[in-house]
XYZ file of C-alpha atoms in Angstrom:
573
model
C -7.754 38.872 22.939
C -10.041 41.789 23.763
C -11.136 44.972 22.040
C -7.801 46.627 22.784
C -6.118 44.569 20.081
C -7.550 47.391 18.008
C -5.466 49.762 20.110
C -2.283 47.822 19.508
C -2.122 48.867 15.897
C -4.398 51.868 15.463
C -1.878 54.082 17.225
C 0.247 54.737 14.163
C 1.122 58.247 13.084
C 3.538 59.821 10.665
C 6.882 61.117 11.832
C 6.277 64.514 10.223
C 6.522 67.253 12.835
C 4.142 70.158 12.410
C 4.743 73.163 14.640
C 1.989 75.595 13.615
C 0.186 76.669 16.781
C -3.280 78.173 17.230
C -5.065 79.644 20.231
C -8.790 79.626 20.919
C -10.950 80.676 23.810
C -13.159 78.652 26.164
C -15.371 79.825 28.998
C -12.630 78.867 31.458
C -9.747 80.424 29.534
C -7.657 80.164 26.395
C -6.015 76.995 25.071
C -3.132 76.552 22.636
C -3.164 73.708 20.118
C -1.800 72.601 16.746
C -2.857 73.320 13.184
C -2.008 70.656 10.596
C -2.715 70.606 6.857
C -5.061 68.019 5.383
C -4.996 66.518 1.925
C -7.977 68.611 0.761
C -6.154 71.956 1.018
C -7.829 72.679 4.356
C -6.564 72.480 7.918
C -7.272 70.572 11.085
C -6.939 72.181 14.509
C -5.992 69.758 17.277
C -6.253 70.512 20.991
C -5.064 67.809 23.380
C -5.457 67.485 27.129
C -8.026 70.209 27.841
C -9.142 69.878 31.491
C -12.917 69.843 32.003
C -12.980 69.037 35.739
C -11.018 69.645 38.890
C -8.656 66.776 39.797
C -10.845 64.047 41.390
C -8.455 63.532 44.299
C -8.665 63.790 48.083
C -12.253 64.445 49.141
C -13.310 64.345 45.468
C -12.313 60.686 45.126
C -15.518 58.594 44.770
C -17.450 61.882 44.467
C -19.182 63.588 41.523
C -16.819 65.665 39.367
C -16.456 69.405 39.885
C -16.279 71.749 36.888
C -12.792 73.096 36.150
C -12.176 76.530 37.639
C -11.196 79.323 35.200
C -7.471 79.728 34.501
C -7.535 83.195 32.963
C -5.423 85.115 32.067
C -2.906 82.393 31.299
C -3.069 80.173 28.220
C -3.078 76.395 28.728
C -0.870 74.367 26.405
C -3.196 71.805 24.817
C -0.345 70.272 22.841
C -0.083 66.836 24.424
C -2.479 64.365 25.962
C -3.408 64.618 29.613
C -2.882 61.769 32.044
C -4.579 58.414 31.568
C -6.993 57.525 34.370
C -5.657 54.900 36.827
C -6.449 51.371 35.716
C -5.399 47.796 36.262
C -1.977 47.734 34.669
C -2.089 43.982 34.184
C -4.827 44.587 31.598
C -2.656 47.088 29.777
C 0.387 44.820 29.924
C -1.566 41.817 28.722
C -3.445 43.523 25.910
C -1.110 46.294 24.804
C 2.248 44.912 25.851
C 3.174 48.316 27.240
C 2.287 50.398 30.295
C 0.936 53.885 29.701
C 3.671 56.202 30.933
C 1.435 58.984 32.274
C -1.179 57.602 34.672
C -2.651 59.815 37.377
C -5.934 60.485 39.172
C -5.885 63.990 37.718
C -7.075 62.574 34.406
C -10.309 64.319 33.438
C -9.203 65.735 30.105
C -10.676 65.847 26.630
C -9.275 66.293 23.119
C -10.738 68.235 20.192
C -10.096 67.602 16.471
C -11.671 70.472 14.516
C -11.614 70.861 10.705
C -11.085 74.363 9.342
C -12.230 75.530 5.921
C -10.434 78.750 4.978
C -13.042 79.575 2.337
C -15.884 79.318 4.887
C -14.420 80.363 8.263
C -17.838 80.862 9.915
C -19.075 77.368 9.138
C -20.391 75.373 12.108
C -19.539 71.672 12.056
C -21.517 68.782 13.542
C -19.868 67.285 16.618
C -19.110 63.627 17.392
C -18.168 62.839 21.002
C -16.374 59.501 21.431
C -16.718 57.532 24.680
C -14.220 54.682 24.842
C -14.848 51.120 25.977
C -12.719 48.795 28.082
C -15.247 47.142 30.423
C -15.403 50.357 32.493
C -12.020 49.202 33.755
C -9.316 50.374 31.350
C -8.511 52.346 28.165
C -8.344 56.082 27.471
C -9.834 58.643 25.129
C -6.368 59.726 24.038
C -5.801 56.372 22.340
C -8.386 57.172 19.673
C -6.864 59.461 17.083
C -9.618 61.646 15.634
C -7.626 63.220 12.777
C -8.955 61.118 9.902
C -12.577 60.918 11.058
C -12.683 64.688 11.627
C -11.093 65.685 8.322
C -12.701 63.062 6.058
C -16.085 63.240 7.757
C -16.071 67.042 8.100
C -17.109 66.779 11.740
C -15.530 67.897 14.989
C -14.377 64.867 16.976
C -14.087 65.033 20.758
C -12.524 62.207 22.773
C -12.518 62.133 26.556
C -11.376 60.360 29.692
C -13.620 59.235 32.527
C -12.768 57.535 35.805
C -12.496 53.763 35.619
C -12.769 50.726 37.862
C -13.267 51.352 41.566
C -12.313 55.017 41.204
C -15.100 55.487 38.676
C -17.806 53.089 39.806
C -17.271 51.989 43.418
C -20.588 51.961 45.267
C -21.595 51.331 48.862
C -25.281 51.661 47.939
C -25.515 54.840 49.991
C -24.379 58.465 49.907
C -20.800 57.739 50.982
C -20.002 56.265 47.563
C -23.098 56.277 45.384
C -21.358 54.969 42.270
C -21.552 56.180 38.664
C -18.695 58.656 39.141
C -17.438 57.716 35.677
C -20.857 58.340 34.132
C -21.039 61.736 35.843
C -17.608 62.523 34.376
C -19.102 61.844 30.950
C -22.073 64.113 31.709
C -19.740 66.938 32.742
C -17.703 66.477 29.541
C -20.914 66.660 27.480
C -21.860 69.854 29.298
C -18.410 71.221 28.446
C -19.071 70.420 24.779
C -22.489 72.079 24.907
C -20.998 75.248 26.378
C -17.635 75.474 24.616
C -17.647 73.660 21.279
C -18.799 76.808 19.480
C -15.360 78.334 20.139
C -13.886 75.513 18.014
C -16.376 75.903 15.165
C -18.806 73.246 16.369
C -22.594 73.310 16.477
C -23.742 72.618 20.078
C -27.198 71.716 18.748
C -25.836 68.995 16.474
C -23.996 66.610 18.794
C -23.779 62.841 18.319
C -22.357 60.673 21.091
C -20.819 57.403 19.939
C -18.980 54.585 21.635
C -18.092 50.913 21.430
C -18.432 48.055 23.945
C -18.639 49.722 27.386
C -18.610 52.988 25.435
C -21.651 51.813 23.460
C -23.363 50.934 26.727
C -22.426 54.374 28.070
C -23.800 56.424 25.188
C -27.119 54.580 25.220
C -27.383 54.833 29.024
C -27.289 58.600 28.565
C -30.571 58.240 26.657
C -32.174 57.170 29.936
C -30.544 59.678 32.276
C -32.334 62.912 33.188
C -28.900 64.486 33.710
C -28.028 64.086 30.017
C -31.182 65.578 28.537
C -30.515 68.139 25.819
C -26.788 67.416 25.614
C -26.923 65.416 22.357
C -29.153 64.777 19.361
C -27.780 61.458 18.099
C -26.530 58.181 19.594
C -24.382 55.481 17.971
C -24.104 52.424 20.233
C -21.580 49.946 18.838
C -21.141 46.403 20.207
C -22.671 47.341 23.527
C -25.869 49.078 24.596
C -27.916 49.990 27.644
C -29.663 46.605 27.716
C -26.469 44.583 27.323
C -25.913 42.378 30.397
C -22.558 44.060 31.078
C -23.960 47.606 30.832
C -24.835 47.883 34.504
C -25.408 45.953 37.703
C -28.975 44.662 37.958
C -30.855 42.950 40.797
C -30.124 40.636 42.502
C -26.503 41.752 42.169
C -25.144 44.709 44.104
C -21.760 46.394 44.026
C -21.606 46.663 47.819
C -20.037 43.193 47.853
C -17.364 44.413 45.450
C -16.689 47.440 47.635
C -16.306 45.294 50.747
C -14.098 42.817 48.914
C -11.851 45.663 47.773
C -11.733 47.223 51.247
C -10.936 43.905 52.895
C -8.010 43.236 50.559
C -6.661 46.735 51.231
C -7.005 46.463 55.006
C -9.905 48.893 55.464
C -12.641 48.327 58.085
C -15.996 46.985 56.939
C -18.324 47.835 59.844
C -19.345 51.222 58.403
C -19.511 52.364 54.798
C -18.508 55.873 55.887
C -15.376 54.629 57.654
C -14.629 52.191 54.828
C -14.802 54.910 52.161
C -12.726 57.340 54.232
C -10.086 54.628 54.563
C -10.156 53.928 50.811
C -9.613 57.628 50.145
C -6.243 57.336 51.874
C -5.065 54.359 49.792
C -2.816 55.165 46.790
C -4.745 54.936 43.531
C -2.252 52.471 42.078
C -2.973 50.064 44.945
C -6.731 50.318 44.432
C -6.649 49.562 40.716
C -4.387 46.538 41.205
C -7.073 44.754 43.215
C -9.721 42.780 41.368
C -12.611 42.121 43.758
C -15.016 39.235 43.805
C -17.710 39.513 41.162
C -20.580 37.534 39.650
C -19.897 35.206 36.729
C -19.528 37.066 33.399
C -19.791 40.437 35.153
C -17.191 43.165 34.935
C -15.795 44.174 38.356
C -17.326 47.648 38.243
C -20.115 49.111 36.136
C -22.886 51.713 36.253
C -25.853 51.182 38.576
C -29.341 52.471 39.294
C -28.641 55.228 41.813
C -31.802 57.333 41.662
C -29.770 60.250 40.313
C -28.018 59.431 37.057
C -30.335 56.475 36.453
C -33.760 56.006 38.048
C -34.459 52.437 36.914
C -32.961 49.732 34.750
C -33.167 50.673 31.039
C -35.401 47.738 30.107
C -38.084 49.034 32.501
C -37.650 52.617 31.317
C -37.999 51.399 27.723
C -41.312 49.712 28.522
C -42.576 52.958 30.053
C -41.226 55.104 27.214
C -39.098 57.050 29.680
C -36.077 58.061 27.634
C -34.967 60.984 25.466
C -37.238 60.336 22.504
C -36.146 63.280 20.381
C -32.818 61.659 19.478
C -31.917 59.481 16.521
C -30.125 56.187 17.054
C -27.802 53.865 15.160
C -26.754 50.581 16.688
C -25.172 47.293 15.693
C -22.395 44.797 16.207
C -19.716 42.766 14.462
C -20.402 39.227 13.348
C -18.325 37.264 15.857
C -18.467 39.421 18.985
C -17.690 37.035 21.824
C -14.972 35.143 20.007
C -12.476 37.781 21.131
C -12.864 36.654 24.725
C -12.251 32.954 24.087
C -8.587 32.171 23.585
C -9.253 28.873 21.826
C -10.692 30.787 18.877
C -7.147 31.458 17.720
C -6.221 27.769 17.907
C -7.984 26.361 14.874
C -7.186 22.809 15.973
C -8.669 23.265 19.445
C -12.141 23.031 20.894
C -14.139 21.906 23.923
C -14.711 18.295 24.847
C -18.070 17.311 26.323
C -16.917 17.681 29.926
C -15.516 21.176 29.372
C -18.581 22.250 27.420
C -20.853 21.035 30.197
C -18.791 22.956 32.767
C -19.099 26.136 30.706
C -22.884 25.796 30.552
C -22.899 25.244 34.320
C -20.879 28.428 34.802
C -23.179 30.435 32.543
C -26.324 29.074 34.204
C -25.004 29.823 37.684
C -25.814 33.519 37.141
C -29.509 32.732 37.365
C -31.515 31.940 40.473
C -32.994 28.780 38.937
C -29.728 27.615 37.434
C -30.757 23.966 36.971
C -33.696 24.875 34.755
C -31.575 27.344 32.820
C -28.893 24.704 32.271
C -31.509 22.227 31.086
C -33.028 24.548 28.520
C -29.615 25.655 27.235
C -28.530 22.040 26.818
C -31.748 21.395 24.924
C -31.063 24.319 22.611
C -27.340 23.812 22.062
C -26.581 20.194 22.986
C -22.951 19.085 23.143
C -21.389 17.216 20.272
C -19.846 13.973 21.447
C -17.165 13.892 18.759
C -16.753 17.437 17.418
C -14.921 19.696 19.867
C -14.875 22.586 17.394
C -18.666 22.448 17.168
C -18.850 22.719 20.953
C -16.591 25.760 20.802
C -18.791 27.273 18.088
C -21.935 26.632 20.147
C -20.499 28.316 23.217
C -19.323 31.310 21.180
C -22.825 31.595 19.720
C -24.346 31.508 23.207
C -22.126 34.330 24.468
C -22.503 36.437 21.321
C -26.290 36.145 21.328
C -26.543 36.794 25.066
C -24.067 39.676 25.364
C -24.551 41.437 22.030
C -27.003 40.309 19.355
C -30.118 39.863 21.508
C -29.637 43.138 23.440
C -29.056 45.237 20.328
C -32.034 43.772 18.484
C -34.177 44.229 21.593
C -33.103 47.870 21.908
C -33.641 48.620 18.216
C -37.045 46.926 18.123
C -38.204 48.692 21.294
C -37.061 52.122 20.119
C -38.590 51.594 16.686
C -41.928 50.577 18.216
C -41.883 53.855 20.155
C -41.250 55.848 16.941
C -37.600 56.653 17.625
C -35.754 56.518 14.305
C -33.218 53.714 14.632
C -30.693 52.387 12.131
C -29.176 48.925 12.452
C -25.986 47.436 10.999
C -23.753 44.383 11.210
C -20.043 44.579 10.382
C -18.897 41.460 8.521
C -15.679 42.547 6.813
C -12.578 40.509 7.637
C -9.375 41.847 6.114
C -6.350 39.619 5.477
C -4.309 42.673 6.483
C -5.788 42.969 9.974
C -2.738 43.549 12.185
C -3.990 41.747 15.298
C -4.114 38.018 16.070
C -5.011 36.101 12.945
C -8.487 34.633 12.830
C -11.072 33.841 10.204
C -13.653 35.661 12.299
C -14.810 39.272 12.591
C -13.640 40.120 16.082
C -14.929 42.490 18.756
C -13.690 46.050 18.077
C -12.140 45.272 14.691
C -14.420 47.875 13.075
C -12.689 50.669 14.999
C -9.709 50.439 12.655
C -12.002 51.556 9.845
C -14.063 54.077 11.812
C -10.952 55.980 12.896
C -9.347 55.632 9.487
C -6.292 53.510 10.252
C -5.892 52.552 6.554
C -5.833 56.302 5.746
C -3.461 57.530 8.466
C -0.747 58.430 5.964
C -2.875 61.263 4.586
C -2.555 63.649 7.558
C 0.628 64.400 9.510
C 0.991 63.894 13.237
C 1.588 67.200 15.059
C 4.154 67.834 17.745
C 6.205 65.134 19.400
C 5.461 61.501 18.664
C 3.981 59.529 21.600
C 2.768 62.776 23.160
C 0.315 63.658 20.403
C -0.397 60.498 18.412
C 0.710 57.812 20.866
C 2.655 55.680 18.435
C 3.154 52.754 20.777
C 4.284 50.486 17.942
C 6.412 51.192 14.915
C 4.623 48.574 12.832
C 2.579 49.903 9.927
C -0.143 47.508 8.750
C -0.135 46.785 5.035
C -3.613 48.088 4.362
C -4.772 47.627 0.768
C -7.242 49.358 -1.538
C -10.208 47.396 -0.191
C -9.318 48.310 3.404
C -9.202 51.965 2.430
C -12.565 51.683 0.656
C -14.209 50.092 3.695
C -12.742 52.808 5.921
C -14.038 55.561 3.628
C -17.513 53.994 3.633
C -17.507 53.576 7.401
C -16.446 57.189 7.988
C -19.000 58.471 5.482
C -21.898 56.534 7.038
C -21.058 57.559 10.596
C -20.440 61.215 9.723
C -23.569 61.350 7.524
C -25.572 60.199 10.516
C -24.037 62.994 12.604
C -24.535 65.634 9.906
C -27.856 64.701 8.346
C -29.612 62.446 10.832
C -29.654 59.722 8.191
C -27.265 56.808 7.933
C -27.590 56.634 4.154
C -24.354 57.613 2.458
C -23.418 58.561 -1.077
C -20.923 55.694 -0.932
C -23.642 53.107 -0.290
C -23.755 51.580 -3.761
C -26.028 48.638 -3.027
C -26.182 45.919 -5.706
C -29.844 45.140 -4.995
C -30.774 48.823 -5.504
C -32.407 49.013 -2.082
C -31.905 51.981 0.181
C -31.061 51.477 3.824
C -34.189 52.224 5.826
C -34.599 52.588 9.580
C -35.180 49.452 11.631
C -38.866 48.454 11.936
C -40.989 45.309 12.110
C -39.122 43.970 9.060
C -35.874 44.201 11.080
C -33.943 45.531 8.096
C -30.240 46.135 8.587
C -27.103 46.962 6.602
C -24.448 44.268 6.285
C -21.052 45.952 5.845
C -18.674 43.722 3.920
C -16.808 43.790 0.619
C -20.341 43.923 -0.772
C -22.844 46.123 1.042
C -26.228 44.446 1.411
C -29.607 45.202 2.928
C -30.793 42.173 4.880
C -33.556 41.234 7.260
C -32.593 39.881 10.649
C -33.419 36.149 10.710
C -35.165 34.776 13.779
C -32.318 32.822 15.337
C -33.154 30.013 17.725
C -31.253 31.731 20.516
C -33.228 34.928 19.974
C -36.444 32.914 20.234
C -35.113 31.554 23.507
C -34.385 35.013 24.912
C -37.866 36.162 23.870
C -39.383 33.489 26.097
C -36.702 33.545 28.760
C -35.598 37.191 29.145
C -31.832 37.376 29.136
C -31.767 40.080 31.829
C -34.170 38.311 34.210
C -31.902 36.635 36.732
C -34.965 35.490 38.702
C -36.395 33.717 35.661
C -37.960 30.298 36.222
C -37.965 28.778 32.724
C -39.704 25.560 31.877
C -37.613 22.436 31.450
C -39.518 21.836 28.255
C -37.932 22.355 24.861
C -41.281 23.381 23.395
C -40.304 27.018 23.053
C -37.463 26.010 20.781
C -39.208 23.417 18.688
C -42.422 23.305 16.784
C -41.776 26.827 15.526
C -40.561 27.810 12.093
C -37.177 29.217 13.070
């Protein structure tokens, strides 16, 4: 299972057809969208498939995006989603069970969900721009229905597409394909928001960018990019951040090997990056996205990179130097059992790893590092195999991946930002509903919180406009049996996230904490909010694995750790 199990069931909408149409202006021309009533006697204006860039085809493939040319005097119909960016269909088939029907390279569209208060028509709303995840390889902004978050949170929600996989991140380490095309798509979309969101009733000086997994990595990478300066005031990085191992390619790894692997499989010459890229520009997009190139262990095939343009250095170095947009506020966190979603045996409660399999997994993990033998030795010291408990071995490996990919990076980011006086809020999502519509597990899985953030338990409260599947993408007819507690958690989640966007504070009127503590920003006490049936303020305990990553930096692939277990023992952990 992966984070798109969230997608399988979130895409529910009512069958009510609402035909009220509205027209608004943009700097490029007018757009026509829908107006739907909300349950608070107000309205919600919905504009789908607004183009923000020229089609990235032909000579624009593997190139930075170009701003959309004006279309005046005509009016664009923004009444159904634009095309989904090309992506590996086997991922969609495996995780969603259905192929997106409208996939095309001309995919740089965004969607706007804007609340309207008839009694205060001049009101400016805070803006929340959602950047989706999917390992930089699949997914789409149109999957994430912003109706409930926009209306309940009283914020404008913008979702967007960006180029994925090789089309979005292919790099030859030179000017012929410099990489980061997908990140530059995001920058152009943020510039569109800055320039145009006022037409929709949004405040361009009150923009929060938020995302999950690769989307969480994306939004926090924008904190370190000179190209993104001034385009947002808040960042919410969920289950992925700029210092997550999967956030970008770091030395000694380079994407040039991926590019050559792709070109070789597609029959393109390798002797010159210029000739190779020109050849790849002639290959149909659907052929490119079907190919999965060689890649390092635990790396995604394509990801952002340090290119000297979007990103001048790896974020961990920029953090040390204080080189990031320091006038933004940050919220970050994760769910309790992050990496369990990527291990199929989690859903087989009778299964586990025997000693041989566990040892092989540690070998695979350690092989990422230059001094793999020493890494393997210290990991075995920290999380030794159980000779007779295969489930314990499974639990140990899940802990290793969760700490390495998620917990350690997020705590490192929050602690570093806090030390540099950037206000940072930290949370952990621990709620596990018996009504969760995905694969059954006793764990809190990667991306499960998105059901509550986008208000899936509350979807019945606002009608779906237009034609089903073109406006709400109801891929499944199944309606989860959400209960009162699910709805309460969703209301709390929406209120916290929208309060952060509106007020710059993550404290919410719905945070009724039994210990009477208020939720304070992350500091040396490492205070965080645990979101469960009971909301609690906790202090992050010093896990053994976090002590390990303090001594043996998790992003240092050249690390030469000691074979000694001293760093893990003799301390009060």
